[in-house]
GROMACS .gro file of C-alpha atoms in nm:
model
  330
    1UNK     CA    1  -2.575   1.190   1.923
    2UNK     CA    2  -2.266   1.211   1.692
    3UNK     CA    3  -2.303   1.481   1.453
    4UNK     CA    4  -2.376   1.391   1.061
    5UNK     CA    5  -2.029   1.500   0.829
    6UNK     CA    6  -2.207   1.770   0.586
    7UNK     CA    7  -2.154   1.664   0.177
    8UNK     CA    8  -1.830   1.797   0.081
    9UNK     CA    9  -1.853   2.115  -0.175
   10UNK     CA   10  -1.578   2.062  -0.429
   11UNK     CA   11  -1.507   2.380  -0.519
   12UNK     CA   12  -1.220   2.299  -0.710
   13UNK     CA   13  -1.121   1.931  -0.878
   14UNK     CA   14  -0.774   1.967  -0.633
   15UNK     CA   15  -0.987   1.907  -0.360
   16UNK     CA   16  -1.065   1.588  -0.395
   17UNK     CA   17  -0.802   1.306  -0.286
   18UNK     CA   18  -0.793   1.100  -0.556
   19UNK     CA   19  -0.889   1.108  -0.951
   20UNK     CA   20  -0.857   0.819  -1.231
   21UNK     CA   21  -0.956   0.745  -1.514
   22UNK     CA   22  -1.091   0.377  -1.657
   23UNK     CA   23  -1.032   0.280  -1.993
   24UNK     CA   24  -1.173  -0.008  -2.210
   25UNK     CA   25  -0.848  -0.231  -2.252
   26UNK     CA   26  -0.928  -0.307  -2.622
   27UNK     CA   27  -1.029   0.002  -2.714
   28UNK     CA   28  -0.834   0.263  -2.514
   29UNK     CA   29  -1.150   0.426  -2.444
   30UNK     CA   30  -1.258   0.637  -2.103
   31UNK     CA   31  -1.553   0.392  -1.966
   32UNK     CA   32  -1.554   0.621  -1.623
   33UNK     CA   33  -1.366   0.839  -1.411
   34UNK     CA   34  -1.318   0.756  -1.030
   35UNK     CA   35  -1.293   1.022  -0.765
   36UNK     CA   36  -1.305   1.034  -0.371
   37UNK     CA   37  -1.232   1.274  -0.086
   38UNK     CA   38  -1.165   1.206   0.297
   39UNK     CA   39  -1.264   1.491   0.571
   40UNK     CA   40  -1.058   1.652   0.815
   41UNK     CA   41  -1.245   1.364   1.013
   42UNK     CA   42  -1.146   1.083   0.798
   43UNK     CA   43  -1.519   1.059   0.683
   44UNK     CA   44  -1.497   0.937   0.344
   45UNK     CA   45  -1.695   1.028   0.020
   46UNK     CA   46  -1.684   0.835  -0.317
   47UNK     CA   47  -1.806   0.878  -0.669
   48UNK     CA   48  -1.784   0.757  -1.039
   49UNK     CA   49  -1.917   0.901  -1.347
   50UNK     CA   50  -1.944   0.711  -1.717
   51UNK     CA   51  -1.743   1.014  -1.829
   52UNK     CA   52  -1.355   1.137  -1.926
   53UNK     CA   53  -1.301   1.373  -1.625
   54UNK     CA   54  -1.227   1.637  -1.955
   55UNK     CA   55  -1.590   1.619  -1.951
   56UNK     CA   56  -1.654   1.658  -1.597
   57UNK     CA   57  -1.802   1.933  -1.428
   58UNK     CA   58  -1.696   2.026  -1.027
   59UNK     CA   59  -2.101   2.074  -0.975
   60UNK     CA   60  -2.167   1.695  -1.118
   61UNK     CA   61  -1.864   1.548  -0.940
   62UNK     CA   62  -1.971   1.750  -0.593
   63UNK     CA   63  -2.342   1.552  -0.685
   64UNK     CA   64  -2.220   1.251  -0.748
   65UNK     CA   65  -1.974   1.197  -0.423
   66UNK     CA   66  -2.184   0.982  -0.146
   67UNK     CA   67  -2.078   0.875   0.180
   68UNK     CA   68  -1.895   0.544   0.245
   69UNK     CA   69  -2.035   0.362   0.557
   70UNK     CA   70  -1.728   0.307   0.843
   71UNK     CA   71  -1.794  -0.009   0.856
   72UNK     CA   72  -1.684  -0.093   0.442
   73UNK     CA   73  -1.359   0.060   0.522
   74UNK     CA   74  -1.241   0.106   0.870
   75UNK     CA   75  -1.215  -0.158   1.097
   76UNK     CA   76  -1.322  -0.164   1.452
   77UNK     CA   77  -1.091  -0.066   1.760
   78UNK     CA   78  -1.211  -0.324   2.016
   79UNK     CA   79  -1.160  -0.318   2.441
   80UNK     CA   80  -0.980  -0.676   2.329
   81UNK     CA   81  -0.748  -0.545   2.090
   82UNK     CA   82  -0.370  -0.477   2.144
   83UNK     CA   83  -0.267  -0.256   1.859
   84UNK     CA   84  -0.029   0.071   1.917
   85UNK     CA   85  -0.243   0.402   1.935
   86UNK     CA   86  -0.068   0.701   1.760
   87UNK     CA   87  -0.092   1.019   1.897
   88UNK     CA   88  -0.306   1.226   1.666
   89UNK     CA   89  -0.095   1.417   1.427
   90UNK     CA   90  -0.142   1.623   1.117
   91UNK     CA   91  -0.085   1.482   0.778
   92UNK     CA   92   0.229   1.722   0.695
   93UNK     CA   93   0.382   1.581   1.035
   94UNK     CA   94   0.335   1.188   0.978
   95UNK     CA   95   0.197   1.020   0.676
   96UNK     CA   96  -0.092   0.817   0.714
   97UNK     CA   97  -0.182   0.529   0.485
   98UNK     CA   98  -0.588   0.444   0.446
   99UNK     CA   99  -0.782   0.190   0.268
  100UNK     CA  100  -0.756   0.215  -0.080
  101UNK     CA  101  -1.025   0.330  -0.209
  102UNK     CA  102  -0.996   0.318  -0.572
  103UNK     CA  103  -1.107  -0.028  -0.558
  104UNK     CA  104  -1.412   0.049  -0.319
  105UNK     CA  105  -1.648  -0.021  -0.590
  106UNK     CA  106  -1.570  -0.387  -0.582
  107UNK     CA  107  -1.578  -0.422  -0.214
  108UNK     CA  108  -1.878  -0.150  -0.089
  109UNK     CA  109  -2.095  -0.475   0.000
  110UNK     CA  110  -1.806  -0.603   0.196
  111UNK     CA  111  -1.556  -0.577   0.428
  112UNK     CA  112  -1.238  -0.664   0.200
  113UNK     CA  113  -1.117  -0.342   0.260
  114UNK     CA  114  -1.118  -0.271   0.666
  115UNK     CA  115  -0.990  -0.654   0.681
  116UNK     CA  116  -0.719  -0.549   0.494
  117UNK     CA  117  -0.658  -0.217   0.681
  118UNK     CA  118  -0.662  -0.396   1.006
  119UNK     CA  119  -0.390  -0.697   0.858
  120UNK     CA  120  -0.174  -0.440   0.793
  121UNK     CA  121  -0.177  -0.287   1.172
  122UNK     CA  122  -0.084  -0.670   1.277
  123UNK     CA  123   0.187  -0.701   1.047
  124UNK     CA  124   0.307  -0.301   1.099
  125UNK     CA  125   0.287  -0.325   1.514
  126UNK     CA  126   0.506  -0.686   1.500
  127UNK     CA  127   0.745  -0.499   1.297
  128UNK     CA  128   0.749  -0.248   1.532
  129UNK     CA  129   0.841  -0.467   1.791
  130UNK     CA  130   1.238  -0.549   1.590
  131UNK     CA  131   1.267  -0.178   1.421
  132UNK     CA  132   1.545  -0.167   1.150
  133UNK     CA  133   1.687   0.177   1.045
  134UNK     CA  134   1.572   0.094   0.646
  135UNK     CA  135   1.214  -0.031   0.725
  136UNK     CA  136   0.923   0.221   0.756
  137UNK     CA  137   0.856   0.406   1.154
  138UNK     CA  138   0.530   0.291   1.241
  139UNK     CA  139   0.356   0.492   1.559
  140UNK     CA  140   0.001   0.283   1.561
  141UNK     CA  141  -0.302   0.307   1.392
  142UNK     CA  142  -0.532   0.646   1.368
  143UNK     CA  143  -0.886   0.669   1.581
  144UNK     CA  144  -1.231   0.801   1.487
  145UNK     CA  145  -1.547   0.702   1.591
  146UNK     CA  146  -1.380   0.357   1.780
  147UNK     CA  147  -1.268   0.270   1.425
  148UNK     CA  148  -0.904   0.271   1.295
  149UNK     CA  149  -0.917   0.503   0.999
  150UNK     CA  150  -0.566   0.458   0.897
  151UNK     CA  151  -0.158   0.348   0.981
  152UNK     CA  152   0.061   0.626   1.094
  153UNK     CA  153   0.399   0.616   0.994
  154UNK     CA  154   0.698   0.883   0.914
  155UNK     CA  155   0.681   1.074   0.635
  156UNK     CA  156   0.989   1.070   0.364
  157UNK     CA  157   1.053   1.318   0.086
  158UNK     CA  158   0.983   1.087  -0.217
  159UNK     CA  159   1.029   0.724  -0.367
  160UNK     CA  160   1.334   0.584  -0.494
  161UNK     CA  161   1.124   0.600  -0.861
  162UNK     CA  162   1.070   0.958  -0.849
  163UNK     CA  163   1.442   1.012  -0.711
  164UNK     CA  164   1.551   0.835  -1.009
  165UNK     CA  165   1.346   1.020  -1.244
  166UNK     CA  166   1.449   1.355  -1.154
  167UNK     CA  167   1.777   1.307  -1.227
  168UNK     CA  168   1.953   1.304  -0.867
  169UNK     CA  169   2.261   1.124  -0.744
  170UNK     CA  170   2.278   0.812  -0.519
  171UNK     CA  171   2.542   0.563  -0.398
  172UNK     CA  172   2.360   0.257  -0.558
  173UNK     CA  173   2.605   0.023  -0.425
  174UNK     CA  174   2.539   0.113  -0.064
  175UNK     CA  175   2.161   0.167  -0.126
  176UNK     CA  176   2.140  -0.153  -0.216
  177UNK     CA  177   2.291  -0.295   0.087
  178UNK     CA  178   2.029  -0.111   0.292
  179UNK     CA  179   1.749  -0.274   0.124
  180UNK     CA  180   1.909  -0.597   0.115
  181UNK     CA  181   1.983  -0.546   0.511
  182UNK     CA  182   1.557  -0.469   0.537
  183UNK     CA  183   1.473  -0.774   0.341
  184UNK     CA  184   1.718  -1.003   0.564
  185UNK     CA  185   1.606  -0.880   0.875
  186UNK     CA  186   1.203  -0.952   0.748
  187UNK     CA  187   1.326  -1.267   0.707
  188UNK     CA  188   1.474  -1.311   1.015
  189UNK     CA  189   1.148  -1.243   1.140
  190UNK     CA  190   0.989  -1.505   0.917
  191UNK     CA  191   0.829  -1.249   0.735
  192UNK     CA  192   0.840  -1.208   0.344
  193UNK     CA  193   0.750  -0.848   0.192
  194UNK     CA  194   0.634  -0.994  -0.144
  195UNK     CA  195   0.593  -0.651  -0.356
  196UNK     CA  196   0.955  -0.492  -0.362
  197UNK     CA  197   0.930  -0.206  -0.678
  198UNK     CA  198   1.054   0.132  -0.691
  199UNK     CA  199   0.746   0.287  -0.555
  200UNK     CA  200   0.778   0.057  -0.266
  201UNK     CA  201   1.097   0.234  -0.120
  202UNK     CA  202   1.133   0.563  -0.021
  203UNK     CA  203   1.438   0.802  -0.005
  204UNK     CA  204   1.534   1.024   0.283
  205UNK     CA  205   1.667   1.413   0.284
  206UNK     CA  206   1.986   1.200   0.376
  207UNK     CA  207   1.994   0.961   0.053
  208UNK     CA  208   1.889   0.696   0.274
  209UNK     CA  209   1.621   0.417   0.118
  210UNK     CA  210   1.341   0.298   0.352
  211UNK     CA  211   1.153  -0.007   0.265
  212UNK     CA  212   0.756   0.111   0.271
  213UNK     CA  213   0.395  -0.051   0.236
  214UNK     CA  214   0.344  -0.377   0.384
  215UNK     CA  215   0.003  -0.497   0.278
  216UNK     CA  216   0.108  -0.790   0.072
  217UNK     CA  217   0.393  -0.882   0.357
  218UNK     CA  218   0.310  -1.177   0.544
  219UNK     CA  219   0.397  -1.520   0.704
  220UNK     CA  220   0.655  -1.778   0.500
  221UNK     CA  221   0.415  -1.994   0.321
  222UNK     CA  222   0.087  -1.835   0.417
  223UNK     CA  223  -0.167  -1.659   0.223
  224UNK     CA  224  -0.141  -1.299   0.142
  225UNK     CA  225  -0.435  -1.087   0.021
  226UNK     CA  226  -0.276  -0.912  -0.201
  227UNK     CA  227   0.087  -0.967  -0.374
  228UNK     CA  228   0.310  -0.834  -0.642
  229UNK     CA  229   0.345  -0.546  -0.859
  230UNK     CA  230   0.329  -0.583  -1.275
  231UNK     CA  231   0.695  -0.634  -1.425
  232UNK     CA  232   0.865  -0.697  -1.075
  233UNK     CA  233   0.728  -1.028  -0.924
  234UNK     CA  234   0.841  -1.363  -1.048
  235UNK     CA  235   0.448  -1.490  -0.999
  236UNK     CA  236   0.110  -1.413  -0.849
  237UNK     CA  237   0.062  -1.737  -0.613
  238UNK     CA  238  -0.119  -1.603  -0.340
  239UNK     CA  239   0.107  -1.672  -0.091
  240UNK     CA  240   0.415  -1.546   0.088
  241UNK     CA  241   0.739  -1.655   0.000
  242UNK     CA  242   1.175  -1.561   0.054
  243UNK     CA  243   1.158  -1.668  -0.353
  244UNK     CA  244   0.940  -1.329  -0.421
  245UNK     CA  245   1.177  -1.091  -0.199
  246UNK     CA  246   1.535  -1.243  -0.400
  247UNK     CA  247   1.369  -1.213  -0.729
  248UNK     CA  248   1.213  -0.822  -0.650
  249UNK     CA  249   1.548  -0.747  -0.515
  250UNK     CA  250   1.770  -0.868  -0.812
  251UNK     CA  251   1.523  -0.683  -1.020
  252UNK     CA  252   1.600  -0.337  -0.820
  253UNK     CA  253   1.947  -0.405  -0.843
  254UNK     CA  254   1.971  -0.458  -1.209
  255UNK     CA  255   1.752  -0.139  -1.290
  256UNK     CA  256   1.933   0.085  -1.035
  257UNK     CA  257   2.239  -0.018  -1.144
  258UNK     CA  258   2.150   0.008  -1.490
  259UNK     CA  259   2.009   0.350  -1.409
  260UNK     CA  260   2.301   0.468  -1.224
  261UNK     CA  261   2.593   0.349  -1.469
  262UNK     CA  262   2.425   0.471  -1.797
  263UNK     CA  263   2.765   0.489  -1.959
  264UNK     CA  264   2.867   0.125  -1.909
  265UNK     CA  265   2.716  -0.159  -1.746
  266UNK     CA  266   2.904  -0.453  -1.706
  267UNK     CA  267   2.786  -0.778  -1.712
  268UNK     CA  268   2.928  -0.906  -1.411
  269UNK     CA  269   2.729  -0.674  -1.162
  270UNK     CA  270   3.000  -0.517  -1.041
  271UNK     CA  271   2.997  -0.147  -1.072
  272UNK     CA  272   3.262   0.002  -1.287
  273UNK     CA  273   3.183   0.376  -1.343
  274UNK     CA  274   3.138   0.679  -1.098
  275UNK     CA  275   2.807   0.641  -0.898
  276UNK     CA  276   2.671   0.901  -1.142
  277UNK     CA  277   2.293   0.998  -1.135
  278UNK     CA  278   1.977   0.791  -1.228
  279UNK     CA  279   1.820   0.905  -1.518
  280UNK     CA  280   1.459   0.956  -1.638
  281UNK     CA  281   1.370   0.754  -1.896
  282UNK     CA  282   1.222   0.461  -1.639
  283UNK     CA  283   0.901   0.307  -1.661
  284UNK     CA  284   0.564   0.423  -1.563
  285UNK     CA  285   0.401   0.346  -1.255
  286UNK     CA  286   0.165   0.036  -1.196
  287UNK     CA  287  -0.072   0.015  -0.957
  288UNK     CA  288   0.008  -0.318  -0.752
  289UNK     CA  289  -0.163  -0.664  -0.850
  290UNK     CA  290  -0.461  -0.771  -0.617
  291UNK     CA  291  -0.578  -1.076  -0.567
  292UNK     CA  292  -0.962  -0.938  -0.542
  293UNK     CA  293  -1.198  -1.180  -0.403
  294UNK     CA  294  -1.526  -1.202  -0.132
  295UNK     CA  295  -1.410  -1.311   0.210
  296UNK     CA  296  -1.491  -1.701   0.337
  297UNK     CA  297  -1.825  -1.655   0.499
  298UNK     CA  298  -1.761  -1.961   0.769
  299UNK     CA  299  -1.498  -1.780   0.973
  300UNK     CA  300  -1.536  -1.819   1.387
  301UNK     CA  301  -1.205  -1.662   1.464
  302UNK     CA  302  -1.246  -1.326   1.696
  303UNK     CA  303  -1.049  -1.046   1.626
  304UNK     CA  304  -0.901  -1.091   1.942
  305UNK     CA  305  -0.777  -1.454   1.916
  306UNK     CA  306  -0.634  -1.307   1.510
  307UNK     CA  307  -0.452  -1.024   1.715
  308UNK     CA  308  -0.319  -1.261   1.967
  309UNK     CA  309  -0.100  -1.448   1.703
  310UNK     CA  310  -0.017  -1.235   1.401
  311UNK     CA  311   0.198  -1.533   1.276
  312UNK     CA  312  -0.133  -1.818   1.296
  313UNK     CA  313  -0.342  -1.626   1.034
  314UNK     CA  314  -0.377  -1.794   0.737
  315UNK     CA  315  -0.548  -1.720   0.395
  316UNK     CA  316  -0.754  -1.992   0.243
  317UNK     CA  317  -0.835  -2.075  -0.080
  318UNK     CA  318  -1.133  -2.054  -0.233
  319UNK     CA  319  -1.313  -2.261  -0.513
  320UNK     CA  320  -1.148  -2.048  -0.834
  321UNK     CA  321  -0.931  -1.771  -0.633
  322UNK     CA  322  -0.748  -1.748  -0.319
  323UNK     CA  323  -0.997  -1.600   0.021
  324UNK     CA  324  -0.838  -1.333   0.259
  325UNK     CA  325  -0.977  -1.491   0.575
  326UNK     CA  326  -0.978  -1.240   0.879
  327UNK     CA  327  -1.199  -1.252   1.130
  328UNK     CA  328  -1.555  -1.084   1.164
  329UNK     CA  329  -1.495  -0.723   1.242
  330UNK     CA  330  -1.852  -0.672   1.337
   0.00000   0.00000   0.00000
């Protein structure tokens, strides 16, 4: 009999993995504060309180976490599935991307969350399959208890937003060249990425940008679960397009270059000053825009025939908002 994970102590707020803050958007006020941890065993605990986390205390946090079932989050390995196994591998070696669970709230009567996990490994492992030396490493998904628990993929120092707001120096030119070569070769694999941002790239020890996170990426003309970021998509339309990749990509260009030629930026595009550094006077981060909705409850589909043909899923839309439609992963 497997052995029940023991309620984590939070001993100190830093322990936990995650804490936000939800304010009324009229008001400005704290409504709650969200928090959650993962074990060493990628058993995860959740909590929210109807409080600023000023007003927290560790004890009422530590009694307020509770255990998220597997099944809400984490997707089952099957014997039919054919996704990549990663070695197992500490966080400081590899960096491993789980379900978001920020948003668990919404989705802790469903599924949403491990269907999206598992879309992901499909879209990550086919990648895999054509590397490119500007796209993310991905080494498979993460095991525990026959469920995949998360995506393991290299680790890089820090995005190109937080390289640009510290202040340090990068060929923008030639950068973006590298992430225009990424974006090309997804499309030559009839892919589109559909949420290029700043946070969305990451930047080597070797000033070389690496195109990250490929949850919204999907199928030309098929349905994505989730797509764009606030401020750098042309439009939320639920599905994947080459028209949301051009317009995220001119949009990097002009605020890099912008960034990177302070002094004087010309109006032609064409960079006229020394490659200079990126300053730090760039936007805040948004979290990315989700197209948040209950799955179609008529699916048939296995997860083996879905895994079979990465490039046949399809999202379908629902009466008011668009459906991510995987198949049953019980």
């Amino acid at each position: 009999m497997e052995e029940q994970p023991s309620h984590p102590d939070m001993g100190l707020f830093r322990n936990l993995d995650c804490v936000m803050e939800t304010s009324d958007p009229n008001t400005s006020k704290i409504e709650y504060t969200t928090f959650y941890v993962l074990t060493s065993n990628d058993v995860a605990f959740f909590g929210q309180i109807h409080k600023a986390k000023t007003e927290i205390t560790v004890e009422e946090i530590t009694n307020a976490l509770e255990q998220v079932p597997d099944h809400t989050i984490f997707p089952p390995m099957l014997e039919t599935t054919k996704l990549m196994v990663a070695p197992d591998h500490t966080e400081s070696e590899f960096y491993i991307k789980r379900p978001n669970l920020s948003v668990y709230e919404l989705f802790k009567d469903d599924d949403f969350l491990a269907r999206l996990l598992l879309s992901e490994a499909v879209t990550m492992q086919e990648i895999a399959q054509h590397p490119h030396p500007n796209i993310a490493r991905y080494h498979g998904v993460r095991l525990r208890r026959g469920r995949i628990t998360g995506l393991v993929l290299d680790n890089y120092p820090c995005t190109l937003l937080e390289h640009v707001k510290r202040g340090l120096s990068l060929d923008w030119k030639k950068s973006m060249q590298s992430l225009e070569s990424a974006v090309a070769h997804l499309h030559s694999l009839g892919l589109a990425h559909n949420d290029i941002n700043p946070e969305n790239i990451m930047v080597t020890a070797d000033n070389v940008l690496i195109l990250i996170d490929f949850g919204s990426c999907g199928p030309f003309g098929k349905r994505v679960p989730t797509q764009g970021t606030p401020e750098w998509t042309d439009k939320i339309d639920g599905r994947s397009g080459k028209e949301h990749d051009v317009f995220g990509l001119d949009k990097i260009r002009k605020w890099f270059q912008a960034e990177c030629t302070k002094e004087n930026v010309p109006d032609d595009g064409e960079h006229s000053g020394s490659s200079g550094t990126a300053t730090a006077d760039y936007m805040d981060s948004t979290e990315s825009g989700t197209d948040l909705s209950s799955p179609s409850s008529d699916q048939s589909n296995t997860q083996s025939d879905f895994l079979a043909d990465a490039n046949t899923r399809d999202f379908q839309k629902g009466p008011a908002e668009s459906r991510l439609v995987l198949p049953p992963l019980t």
